[in-house]
Structures are given as structure tokens and as C-alpha cells.
Short mmCIF file of C-alpha atoms in Angstrom, two decimals:
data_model
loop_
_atom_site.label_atom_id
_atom_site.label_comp_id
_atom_site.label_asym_id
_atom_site.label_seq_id
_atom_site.Cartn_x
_atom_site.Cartn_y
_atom_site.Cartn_z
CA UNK A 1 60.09 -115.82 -136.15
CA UNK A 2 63.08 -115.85 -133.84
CA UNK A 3 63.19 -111.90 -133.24
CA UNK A 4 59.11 -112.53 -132.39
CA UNK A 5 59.82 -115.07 -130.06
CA UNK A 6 62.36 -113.46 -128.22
CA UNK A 7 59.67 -110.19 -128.08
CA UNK A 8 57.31 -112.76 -126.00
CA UNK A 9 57.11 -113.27 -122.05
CA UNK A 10 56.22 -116.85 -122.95
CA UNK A 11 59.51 -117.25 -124.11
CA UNK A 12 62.27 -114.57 -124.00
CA UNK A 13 62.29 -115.16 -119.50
CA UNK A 14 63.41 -118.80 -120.60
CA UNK A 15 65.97 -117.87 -122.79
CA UNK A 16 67.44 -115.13 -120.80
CA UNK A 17 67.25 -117.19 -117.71
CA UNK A 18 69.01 -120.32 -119.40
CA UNK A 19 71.71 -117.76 -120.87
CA UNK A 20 73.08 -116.35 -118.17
CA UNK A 21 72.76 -119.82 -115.95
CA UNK A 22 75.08 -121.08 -118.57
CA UNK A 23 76.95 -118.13 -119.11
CA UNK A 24 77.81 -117.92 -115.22
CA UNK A 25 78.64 -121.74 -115.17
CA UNK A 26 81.19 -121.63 -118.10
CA UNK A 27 82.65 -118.61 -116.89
CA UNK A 28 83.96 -120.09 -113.11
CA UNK A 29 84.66 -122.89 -115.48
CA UNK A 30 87.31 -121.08 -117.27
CA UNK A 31 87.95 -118.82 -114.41
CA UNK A 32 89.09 -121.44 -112.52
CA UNK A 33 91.33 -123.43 -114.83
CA UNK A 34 92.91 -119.94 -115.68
CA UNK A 35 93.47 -119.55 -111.77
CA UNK A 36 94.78 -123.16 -111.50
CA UNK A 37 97.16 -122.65 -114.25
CA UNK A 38 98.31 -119.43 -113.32
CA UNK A 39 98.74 -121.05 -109.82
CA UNK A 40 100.52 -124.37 -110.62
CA UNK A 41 101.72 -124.22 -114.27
CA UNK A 42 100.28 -125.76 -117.78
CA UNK A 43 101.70 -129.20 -116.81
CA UNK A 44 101.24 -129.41 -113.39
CA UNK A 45 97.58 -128.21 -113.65
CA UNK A 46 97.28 -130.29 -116.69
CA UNK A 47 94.71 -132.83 -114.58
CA UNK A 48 92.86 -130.57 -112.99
CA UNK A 49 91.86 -128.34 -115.69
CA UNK A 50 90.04 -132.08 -117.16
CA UNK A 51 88.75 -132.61 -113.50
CA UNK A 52 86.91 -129.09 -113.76
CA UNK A 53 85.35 -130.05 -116.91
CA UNK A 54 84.45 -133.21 -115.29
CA UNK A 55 82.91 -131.80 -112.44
CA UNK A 56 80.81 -129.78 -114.69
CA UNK A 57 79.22 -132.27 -116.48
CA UNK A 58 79.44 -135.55 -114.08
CA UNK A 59 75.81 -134.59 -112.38
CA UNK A 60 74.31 -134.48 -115.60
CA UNK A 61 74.99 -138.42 -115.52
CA UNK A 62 73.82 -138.55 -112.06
CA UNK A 63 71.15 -136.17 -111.90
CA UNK A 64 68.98 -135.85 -114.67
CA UNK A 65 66.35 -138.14 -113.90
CA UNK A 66 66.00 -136.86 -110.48
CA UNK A 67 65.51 -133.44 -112.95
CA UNK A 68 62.76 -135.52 -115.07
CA UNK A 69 60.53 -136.64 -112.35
CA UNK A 70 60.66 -132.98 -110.63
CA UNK A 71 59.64 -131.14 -113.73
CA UNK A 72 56.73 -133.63 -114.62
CA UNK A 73 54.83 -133.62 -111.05
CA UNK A 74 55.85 -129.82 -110.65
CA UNK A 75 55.00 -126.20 -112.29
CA UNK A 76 58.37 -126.06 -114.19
CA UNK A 77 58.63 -122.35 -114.36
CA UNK A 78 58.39 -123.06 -110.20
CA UNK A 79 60.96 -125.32 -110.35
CA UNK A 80 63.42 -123.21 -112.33
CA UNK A 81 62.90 -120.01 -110.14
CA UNK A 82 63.39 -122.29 -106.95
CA UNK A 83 66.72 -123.73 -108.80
CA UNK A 84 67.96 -120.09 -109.78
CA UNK A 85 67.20 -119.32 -106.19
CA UNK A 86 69.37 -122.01 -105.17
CA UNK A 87 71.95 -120.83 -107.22
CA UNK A 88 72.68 -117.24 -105.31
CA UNK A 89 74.30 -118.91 -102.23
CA UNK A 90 76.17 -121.76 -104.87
CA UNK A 91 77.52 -118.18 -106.58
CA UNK A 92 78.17 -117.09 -103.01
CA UNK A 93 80.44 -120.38 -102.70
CA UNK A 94 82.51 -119.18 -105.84
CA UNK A 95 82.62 -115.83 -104.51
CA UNK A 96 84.25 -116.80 -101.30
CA UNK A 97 86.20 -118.89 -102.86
CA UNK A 98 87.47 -115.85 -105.62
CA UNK A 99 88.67 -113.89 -102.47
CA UNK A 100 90.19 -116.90 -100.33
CA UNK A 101 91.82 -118.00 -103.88
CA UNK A 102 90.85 -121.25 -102.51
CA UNK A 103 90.67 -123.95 -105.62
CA UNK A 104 88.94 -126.51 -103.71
CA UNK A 105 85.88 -123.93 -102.99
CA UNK A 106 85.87 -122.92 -106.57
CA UNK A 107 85.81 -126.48 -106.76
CA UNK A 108 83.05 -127.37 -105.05
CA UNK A 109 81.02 -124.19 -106.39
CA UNK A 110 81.50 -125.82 -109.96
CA UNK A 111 79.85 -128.56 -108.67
CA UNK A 112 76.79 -127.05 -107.46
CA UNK A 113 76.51 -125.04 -110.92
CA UNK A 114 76.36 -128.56 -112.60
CA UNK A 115 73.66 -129.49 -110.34
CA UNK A 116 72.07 -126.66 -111.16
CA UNK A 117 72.17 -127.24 -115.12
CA UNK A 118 71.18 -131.03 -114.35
CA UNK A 119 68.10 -130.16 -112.78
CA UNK A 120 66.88 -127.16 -114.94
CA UNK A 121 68.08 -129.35 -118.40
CA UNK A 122 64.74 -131.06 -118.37
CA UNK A 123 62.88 -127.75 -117.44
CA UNK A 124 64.74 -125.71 -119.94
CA UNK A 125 63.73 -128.60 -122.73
CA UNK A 126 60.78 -129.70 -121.62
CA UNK A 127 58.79 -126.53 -121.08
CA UNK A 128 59.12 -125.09 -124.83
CA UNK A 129 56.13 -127.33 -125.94
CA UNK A 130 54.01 -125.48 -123.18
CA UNK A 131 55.00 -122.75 -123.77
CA UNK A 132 55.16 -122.79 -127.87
CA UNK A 133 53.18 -123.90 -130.76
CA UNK A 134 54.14 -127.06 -132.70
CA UNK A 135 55.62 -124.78 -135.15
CA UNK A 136 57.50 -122.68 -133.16
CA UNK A 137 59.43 -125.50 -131.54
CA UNK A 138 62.00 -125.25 -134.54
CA UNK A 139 62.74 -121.64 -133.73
CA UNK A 140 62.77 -122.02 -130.15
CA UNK A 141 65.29 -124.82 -130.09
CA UNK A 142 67.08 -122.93 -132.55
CA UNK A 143 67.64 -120.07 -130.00
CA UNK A 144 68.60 -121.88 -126.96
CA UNK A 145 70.93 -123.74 -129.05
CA UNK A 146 72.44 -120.37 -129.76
CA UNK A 147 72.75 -119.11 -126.81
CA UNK A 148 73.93 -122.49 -124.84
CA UNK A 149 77.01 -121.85 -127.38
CA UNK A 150 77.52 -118.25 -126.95
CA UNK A 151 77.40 -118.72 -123.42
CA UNK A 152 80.50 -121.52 -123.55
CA UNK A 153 82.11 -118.57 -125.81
CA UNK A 154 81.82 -115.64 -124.06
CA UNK A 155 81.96 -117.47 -120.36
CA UNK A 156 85.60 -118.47 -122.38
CA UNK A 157 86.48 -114.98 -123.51
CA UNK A 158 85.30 -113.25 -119.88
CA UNK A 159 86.84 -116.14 -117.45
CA UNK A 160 89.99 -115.50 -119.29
CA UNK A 161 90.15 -111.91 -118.96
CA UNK A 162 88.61 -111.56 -115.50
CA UNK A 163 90.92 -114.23 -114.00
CA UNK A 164 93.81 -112.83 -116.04
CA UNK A 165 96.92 -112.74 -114.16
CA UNK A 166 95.25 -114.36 -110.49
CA UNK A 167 92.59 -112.21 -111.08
CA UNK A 168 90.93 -109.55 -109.04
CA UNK A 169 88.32 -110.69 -106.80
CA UNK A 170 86.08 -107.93 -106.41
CA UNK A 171 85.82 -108.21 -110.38
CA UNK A 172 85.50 -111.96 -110.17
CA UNK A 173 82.83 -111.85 -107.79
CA UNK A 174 80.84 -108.92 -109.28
CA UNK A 175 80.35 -110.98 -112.66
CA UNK A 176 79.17 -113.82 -110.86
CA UNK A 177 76.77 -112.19 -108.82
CA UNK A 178 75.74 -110.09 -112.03
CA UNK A 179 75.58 -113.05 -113.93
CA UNK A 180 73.00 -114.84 -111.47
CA UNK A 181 70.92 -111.95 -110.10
CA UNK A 182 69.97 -112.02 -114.32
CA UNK A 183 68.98 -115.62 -114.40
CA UNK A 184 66.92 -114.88 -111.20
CA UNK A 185 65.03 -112.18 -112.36
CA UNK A 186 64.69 -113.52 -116.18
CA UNK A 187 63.25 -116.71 -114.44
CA UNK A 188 60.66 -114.85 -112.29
CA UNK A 189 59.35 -112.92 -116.10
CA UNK A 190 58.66 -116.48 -117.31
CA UNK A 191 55.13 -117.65 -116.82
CA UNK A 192 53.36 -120.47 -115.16
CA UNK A 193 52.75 -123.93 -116.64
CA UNK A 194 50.35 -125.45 -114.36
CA UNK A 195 51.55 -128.94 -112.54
CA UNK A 196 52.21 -131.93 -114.67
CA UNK A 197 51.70 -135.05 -112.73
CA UNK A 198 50.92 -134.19 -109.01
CA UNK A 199 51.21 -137.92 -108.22
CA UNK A 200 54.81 -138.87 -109.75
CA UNK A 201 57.18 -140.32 -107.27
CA UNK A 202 60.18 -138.74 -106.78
CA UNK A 203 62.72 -141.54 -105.89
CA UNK A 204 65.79 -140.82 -103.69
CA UNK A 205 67.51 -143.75 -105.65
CA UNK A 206 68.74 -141.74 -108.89
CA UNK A 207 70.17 -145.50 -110.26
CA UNK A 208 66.88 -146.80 -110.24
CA UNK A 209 64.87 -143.97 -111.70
CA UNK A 210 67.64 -143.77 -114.45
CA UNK A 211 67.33 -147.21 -115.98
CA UNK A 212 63.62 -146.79 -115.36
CA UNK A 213 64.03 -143.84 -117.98
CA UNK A 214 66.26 -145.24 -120.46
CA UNK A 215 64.04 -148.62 -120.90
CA UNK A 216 60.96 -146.06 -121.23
CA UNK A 217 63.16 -144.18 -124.12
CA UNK A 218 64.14 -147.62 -125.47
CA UNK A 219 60.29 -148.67 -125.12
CA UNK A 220 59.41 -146.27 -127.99
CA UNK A 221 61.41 -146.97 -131.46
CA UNK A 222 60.73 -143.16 -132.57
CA UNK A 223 62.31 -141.34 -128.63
CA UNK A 224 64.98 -143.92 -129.23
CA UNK A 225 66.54 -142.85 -132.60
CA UNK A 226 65.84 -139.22 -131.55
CA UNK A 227 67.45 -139.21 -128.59
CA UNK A 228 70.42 -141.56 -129.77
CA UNK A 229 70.42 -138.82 -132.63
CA UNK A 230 70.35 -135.87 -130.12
CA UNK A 231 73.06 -137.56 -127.69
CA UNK A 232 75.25 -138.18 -131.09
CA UNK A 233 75.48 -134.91 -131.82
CA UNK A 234 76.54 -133.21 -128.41
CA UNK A 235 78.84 -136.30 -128.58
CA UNK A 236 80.71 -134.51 -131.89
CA UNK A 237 79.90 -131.32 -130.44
CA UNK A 238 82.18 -131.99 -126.88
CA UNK A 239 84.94 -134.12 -129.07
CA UNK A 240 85.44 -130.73 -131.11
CA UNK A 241 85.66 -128.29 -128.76
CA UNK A 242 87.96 -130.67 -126.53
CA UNK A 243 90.50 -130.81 -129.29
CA UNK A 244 90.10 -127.31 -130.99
CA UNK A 245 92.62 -126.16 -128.15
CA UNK A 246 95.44 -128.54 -128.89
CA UNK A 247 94.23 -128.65 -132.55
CA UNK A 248 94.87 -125.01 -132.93
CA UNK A 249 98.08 -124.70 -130.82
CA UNK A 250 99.83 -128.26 -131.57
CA UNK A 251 99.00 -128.14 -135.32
CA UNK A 252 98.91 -124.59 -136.52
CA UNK A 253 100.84 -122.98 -133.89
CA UNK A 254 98.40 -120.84 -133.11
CA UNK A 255 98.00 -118.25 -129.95
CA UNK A 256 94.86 -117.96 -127.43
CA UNK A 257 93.99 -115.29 -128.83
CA UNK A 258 92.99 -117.76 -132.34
CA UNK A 259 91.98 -120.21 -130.00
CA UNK A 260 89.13 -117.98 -128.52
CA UNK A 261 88.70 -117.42 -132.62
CA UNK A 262 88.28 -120.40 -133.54
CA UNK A 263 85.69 -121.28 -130.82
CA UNK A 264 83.46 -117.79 -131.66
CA UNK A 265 83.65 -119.15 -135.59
CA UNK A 266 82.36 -122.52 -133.59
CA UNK A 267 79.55 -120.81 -131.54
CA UNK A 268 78.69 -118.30 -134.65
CA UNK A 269 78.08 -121.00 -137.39
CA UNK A 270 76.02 -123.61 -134.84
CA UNK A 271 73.79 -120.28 -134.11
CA UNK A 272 73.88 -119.96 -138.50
CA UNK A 273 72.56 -123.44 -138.97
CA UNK A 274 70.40 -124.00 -135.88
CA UNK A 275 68.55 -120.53 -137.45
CA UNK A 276 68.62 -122.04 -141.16
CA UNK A 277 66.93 -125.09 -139.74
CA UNK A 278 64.42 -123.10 -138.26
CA UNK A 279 63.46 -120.96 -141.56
CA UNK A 280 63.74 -124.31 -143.41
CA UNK A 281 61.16 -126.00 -140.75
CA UNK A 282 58.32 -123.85 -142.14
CA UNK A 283 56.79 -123.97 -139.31
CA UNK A 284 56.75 -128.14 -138.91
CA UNK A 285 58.72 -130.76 -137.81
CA UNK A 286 60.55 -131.39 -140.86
CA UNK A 287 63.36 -134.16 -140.52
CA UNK A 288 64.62 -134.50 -143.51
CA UNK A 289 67.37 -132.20 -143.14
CA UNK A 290 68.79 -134.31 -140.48
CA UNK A 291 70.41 -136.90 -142.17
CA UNK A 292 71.81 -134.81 -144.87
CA UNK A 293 73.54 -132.50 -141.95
CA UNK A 294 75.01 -136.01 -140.57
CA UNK A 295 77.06 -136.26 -143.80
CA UNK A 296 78.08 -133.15 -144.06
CA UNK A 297 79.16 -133.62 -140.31
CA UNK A 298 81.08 -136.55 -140.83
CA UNK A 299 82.22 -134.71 -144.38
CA UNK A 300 83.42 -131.90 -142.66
CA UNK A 301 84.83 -133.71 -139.76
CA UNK A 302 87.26 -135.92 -142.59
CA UNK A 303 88.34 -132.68 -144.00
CA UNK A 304 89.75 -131.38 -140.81
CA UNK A 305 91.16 -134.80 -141.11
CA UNK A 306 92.76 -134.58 -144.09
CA UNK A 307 93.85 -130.88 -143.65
CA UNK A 308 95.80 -132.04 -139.96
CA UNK A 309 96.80 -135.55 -141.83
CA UNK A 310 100.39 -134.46 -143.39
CA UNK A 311 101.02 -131.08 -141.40
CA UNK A 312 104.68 -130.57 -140.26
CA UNK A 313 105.06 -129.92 -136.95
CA UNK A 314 104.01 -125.56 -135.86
CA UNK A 315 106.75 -123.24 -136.01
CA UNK A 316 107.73 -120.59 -133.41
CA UNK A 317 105.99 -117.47 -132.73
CA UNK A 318 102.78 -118.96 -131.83
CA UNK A 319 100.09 -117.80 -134.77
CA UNK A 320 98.09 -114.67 -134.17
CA UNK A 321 94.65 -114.03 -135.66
CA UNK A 322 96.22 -111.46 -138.37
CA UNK A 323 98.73 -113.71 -140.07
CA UNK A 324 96.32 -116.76 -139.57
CA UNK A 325 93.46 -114.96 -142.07
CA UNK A 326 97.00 -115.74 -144.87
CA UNK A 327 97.67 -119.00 -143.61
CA UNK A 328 96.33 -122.30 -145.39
CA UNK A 329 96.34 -124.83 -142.84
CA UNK A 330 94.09 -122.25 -139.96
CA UNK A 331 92.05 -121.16 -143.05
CA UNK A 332 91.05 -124.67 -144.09
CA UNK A 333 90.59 -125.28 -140.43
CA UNK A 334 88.50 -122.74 -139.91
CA UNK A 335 86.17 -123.87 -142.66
CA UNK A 336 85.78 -127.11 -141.48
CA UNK A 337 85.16 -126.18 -138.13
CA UNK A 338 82.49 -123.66 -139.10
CA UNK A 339 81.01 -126.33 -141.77
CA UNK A 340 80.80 -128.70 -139.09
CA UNK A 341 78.94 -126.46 -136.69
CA UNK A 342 76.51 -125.00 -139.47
CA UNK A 343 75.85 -128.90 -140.14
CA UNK A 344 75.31 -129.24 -136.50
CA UNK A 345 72.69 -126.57 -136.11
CA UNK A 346 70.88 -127.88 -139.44
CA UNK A 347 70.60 -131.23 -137.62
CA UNK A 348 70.24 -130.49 -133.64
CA UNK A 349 67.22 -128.43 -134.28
CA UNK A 350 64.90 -130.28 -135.93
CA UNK A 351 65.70 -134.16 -134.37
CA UNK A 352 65.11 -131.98 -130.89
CA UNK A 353 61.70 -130.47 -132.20
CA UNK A 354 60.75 -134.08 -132.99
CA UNK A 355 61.62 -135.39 -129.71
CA UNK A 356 59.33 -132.59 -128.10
CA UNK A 357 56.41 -133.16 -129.85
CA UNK A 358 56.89 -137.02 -129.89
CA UNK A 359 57.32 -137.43 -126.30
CA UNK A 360 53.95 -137.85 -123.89
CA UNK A 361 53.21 -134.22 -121.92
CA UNK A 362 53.02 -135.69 -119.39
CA UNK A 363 56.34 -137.83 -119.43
CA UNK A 364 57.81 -135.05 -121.66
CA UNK A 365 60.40 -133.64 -119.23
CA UNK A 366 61.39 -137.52 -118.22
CA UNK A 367 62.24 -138.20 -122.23
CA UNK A 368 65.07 -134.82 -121.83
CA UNK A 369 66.31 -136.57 -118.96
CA UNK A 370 66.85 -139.84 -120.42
CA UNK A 371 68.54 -138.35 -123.55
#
């Protein structure tokens, strides 16, 4: 199901196009905190590296309804190629400020990549049920989950080796331009929907349209558990990946080299579950899975837990990836990390699939926005 999908225009433009938008975002994410803390030191640059993070994700708070109402009254496959458009001179911005090794341009280009995601989250989610049968929804979900991780993993592993050591530039900027020339053009392969609601109102005040969206969520019992359930999950999914850095190092000892493999186990087993969910789905919206996953999250979660609970504190050398694979404490890590994330794919995919199909077409971009 998920190899046909990806063989489809209907589908494999979106995909591609939501890759490497993500891809490029995460990687002048860790581009930049490299840069910072190759440029002021791990404690100095200690705030910084959470303010880049921040700045990543604060439009999605600010934005997203603005997002909803666009993608309802407009063609969304219009809307993302004029937001992938958009996001040549924003790359521009982080290539100027690659050369000036200015961190207040690379700065403000990380902000206009989260502007970016804001607005094309409700396209990216919204637009699978036009574009896909009720049964496909499973797989498709299943996919972009996949990717959206492999994109935070490999825009970890490339920011870190492109920016290595201040970084080169010219190699900076050709990987960003690279990165969202193939957005562009996978965005251009994806075909029309037709316009949603040509009479929506698109309100300049993005409080207002906000709450307006979260009492419509709350307004419907079913949207309301889904997207509490939805929101819950990227929830456990940030809290993880926050602490698998200081986990790893502060606990095990380990190097950035296990850090980076630790996070590919991470973005590997949510793309193992979020594709066992799918083949389970049978082509239907099938929640039962959901709950199940939830304990095993929360099971999974405790054993990490208990594993960290009476750990002395990491001896010196740091930990490679060679003697970790002998180790007990990184190998019991590891498994709970990777049960966790198999548990998250088994329950992302299908609540997500249910919010899709439960939401109004017409208001079905909105719904995203609100969760």
C-alpha cells in the first residue's frame, strides 16, 4: 500500500514536498545551534540553542489558524506551491546569513521556516482526504509521519556535519538551496484540489480566529478526544527527543556520535509502528489500537524510568556506539526508546485517520489547525 502510494502523483508530490520543507527547516535548525556553539561555547550558548527551538515552533501557536482558514477558502495544492515559493527568498535569508556568519539572520531565517511549516501544517494534513480514499488515509499518515521524523534525523546528522567546525558556507548554502528548489518542484507535481470555501473570512486577528477554532474542536465530543489524543502524543514525542540529548550524555556517558544513534533508533521505530498501524488498519479507520499503544507508551516511558532511576553517575571517555551495543544501561535505553516510538506510530496513525475523516470537508483544514 505504502510503496503504491508513493508510485502516485496524487500523493508522492505531497510527501516529497513536505520532506524536504522539513528536512531544510531542521537542518538550519541544527546548523545554527552547531554555529552558535562553536561560536560562544556549550554554556554560554546554552539559551540560545532553546531559543532556536523556540523560534521554530512558536508560529505554530500563532499561526495555524491563519493556516486553517487559508487552506479551506483556497486550492491547497495553490497554497502550498505559493508557500514553497515563499520559501526561496526565506532560504536566501539563511544563505546570507551562512556567509555573513551572522546568528541573528540565521535567526530570523528560522523564523520564516516556522512560518512556513505553520501555514502548510493544515495543507499538508488536510489535503490527504482529497487526495486519498478513506482507506488509504492510514497509509498516508503513516508516511508523512515517517518522513516528518527522518527529516528531524537526517536535518540532525547533515546540520552537524555541514556546520562542523564554523562550517563552510558555500556548502551551507548549497544544501539549503538544494533542499528547497526540491520542495518547490515536488509541490508543483502535486495536483489540484479545487477551492474549498470561496467565501471564508480570513481574519487579520489570529487571537480571535484561534479561540473561534478551539470552541469549534471543543463543539464536537469525537474532534475533541482526537485532537487532545493527537496533541498528547507530539506532547511525549517533543519531551523525548528534548531529553534524549542529556539522557544519553548525563546518564550513560555517551558521545554525539550515540546521540545521533539514539535519535535514528527514534525516527526508525516511529516509521516501524506508524507502517504496522497502517497494515493493521485494513484499509479502515480502526481505533482500537490506540489505546493499547497509550500503555505501552506510558509502559515504555516507566522503563526508561526505572532503567535511569539508580544509575551512578557516567564515567570518562564519553560512550561510543561500539562499546554501547555491550553496555546495559544504553541497551535497555535503547529499547525503551525504540518501544516507545513503535507505540507511538501504532497510535499517531490511526487517531489522525479518524480526525480526517471525522472532520467536515469543508472545515477539514480548520480542525488541523486547532489541534
Amino acid at each position: 500500500m505504502t510503496q503504491s502510494l508513493l508510485a502516485t502523483r496524487r500523493f508522492a508530490g505531497l510527501f516529497w514536498c513536505q520532506f524536504f520543507s522539513a528536512l531544510n527547516a531542521n537542518f538550519l535548525k541544527n546548523a545554527l545551534v552547531f554555529l552558535i556553539l562553536a561560536k560562544l561555547g556549550a554554556e554560554a550558548a546554552a539559551p540560545l540553542v532553546s531559543l532556536a527551538a523556540a523560534t521554530l515552533m512558536a508560529p505554530f501557536f500563532l499561526l495555524s489558524a491563519l493556516g486553517g482558514e487559508i487552506a479551506d477558502r483556497f486550492d491547497k495544492t495553490i497554497v502550498a506551491r505559493r508557500l514553497k515559493l515563499v520559501e526561496l527568498p526565506v532560504a536566501a535569508l539563511a544563505v546570507a546569513g551562512f556567509v555573513l556568519h551572522s546568528v541573528p539572520v540565521l535567526f530570523a531565517a528560522l523564523f520564516g521556516f516556522g512560518v512556513i511549516a505553520a501555514l502548510f501544517g493544515p495543507v499538508k494534513y488536510g489535503i490527504l482526504p482529497d487526495q486519498l480514499d478513506k482507506g488509504e488515509l492510514p497509509a498516508g499518515n503513516a508516511l508523512i509521519e515517517t518522513a516528518t521524523f527522518l527529516a528531524i534525523l537526517l536535518g540532525t546528522v547533515i546540520g552537524g556535519w555541514a556546520a562542523a567546525e564554523g562550517g563552510d558556507p558555500v556548502r551551507l548554502a548549497g544544501i539549503m538551496v538544494f533542499f528547497a528548489i526540491a520542495s518547490l518542484l515536488a509541490a508543483f507535481a502535486m495536483p489540484k484540489t479545487g477551492r474549498g470555501v470561496p467565501d471564508l473570512p480570513i481574519r487579520a486577528n489570529i487571537l480571535v480566529s484561534t479561540l473561534d477554532l478551539l470552541r469549534h474542536l471543543a463543539g464536537d465530543r469525537r474532534l475533541l478526544w482526537a485532537g487532545l489524543a493527537a496533541s498528547w502524543f507530539w506532547t511525549v514525542g517533543a519531551v523525548a527527543l528534548s531529553l534524549l540529548p542529556t539522557m544519553i550524555k548525563g546518564a550513560v556517558g555517551g558521545a554525539d556520535e550515540l546521540v545521533t544513534a539514539f535519535l535514528a533508533v527514534f525516527a526508525v521505530a516511529i516509521a516501524v509502528g506508524s507502517g504496522l498501524a497502517a497494515w493493521l488498519s485494513g484499509h479502515r479507520i480502526v481505533l482500537v489500537t490506540a489505546p493499547i499503544a497509550a500503555l505501552f507508551i506510558v509502559g515504555f516511558a516507566a522503563f526508561a524510568a526505572w532503567a535511569l532511576a539508580f544509575t551512578p553517575p557516567a564515567a570518562a571517555p564519553p560512550l561510543g556506539l561500539l562499546a554501547a551495543l555491550s553496555d546495559p544501561l544504553a541497551l535497555r535505553l535503547a529499547l525503551a526508546m525504540a518501544g516507545l516510538a513503535i507505540a507511538g506510530g501504532l497510535f499517531v496513525v490511526p487517531v489522525f485517520a479518524a480526525l480526517q475523516t471525522w472532520a467536515a470537508p469543508e472545515a477539514r483544514a480548520r480542525v488541523v489547525a486547532a489541534v
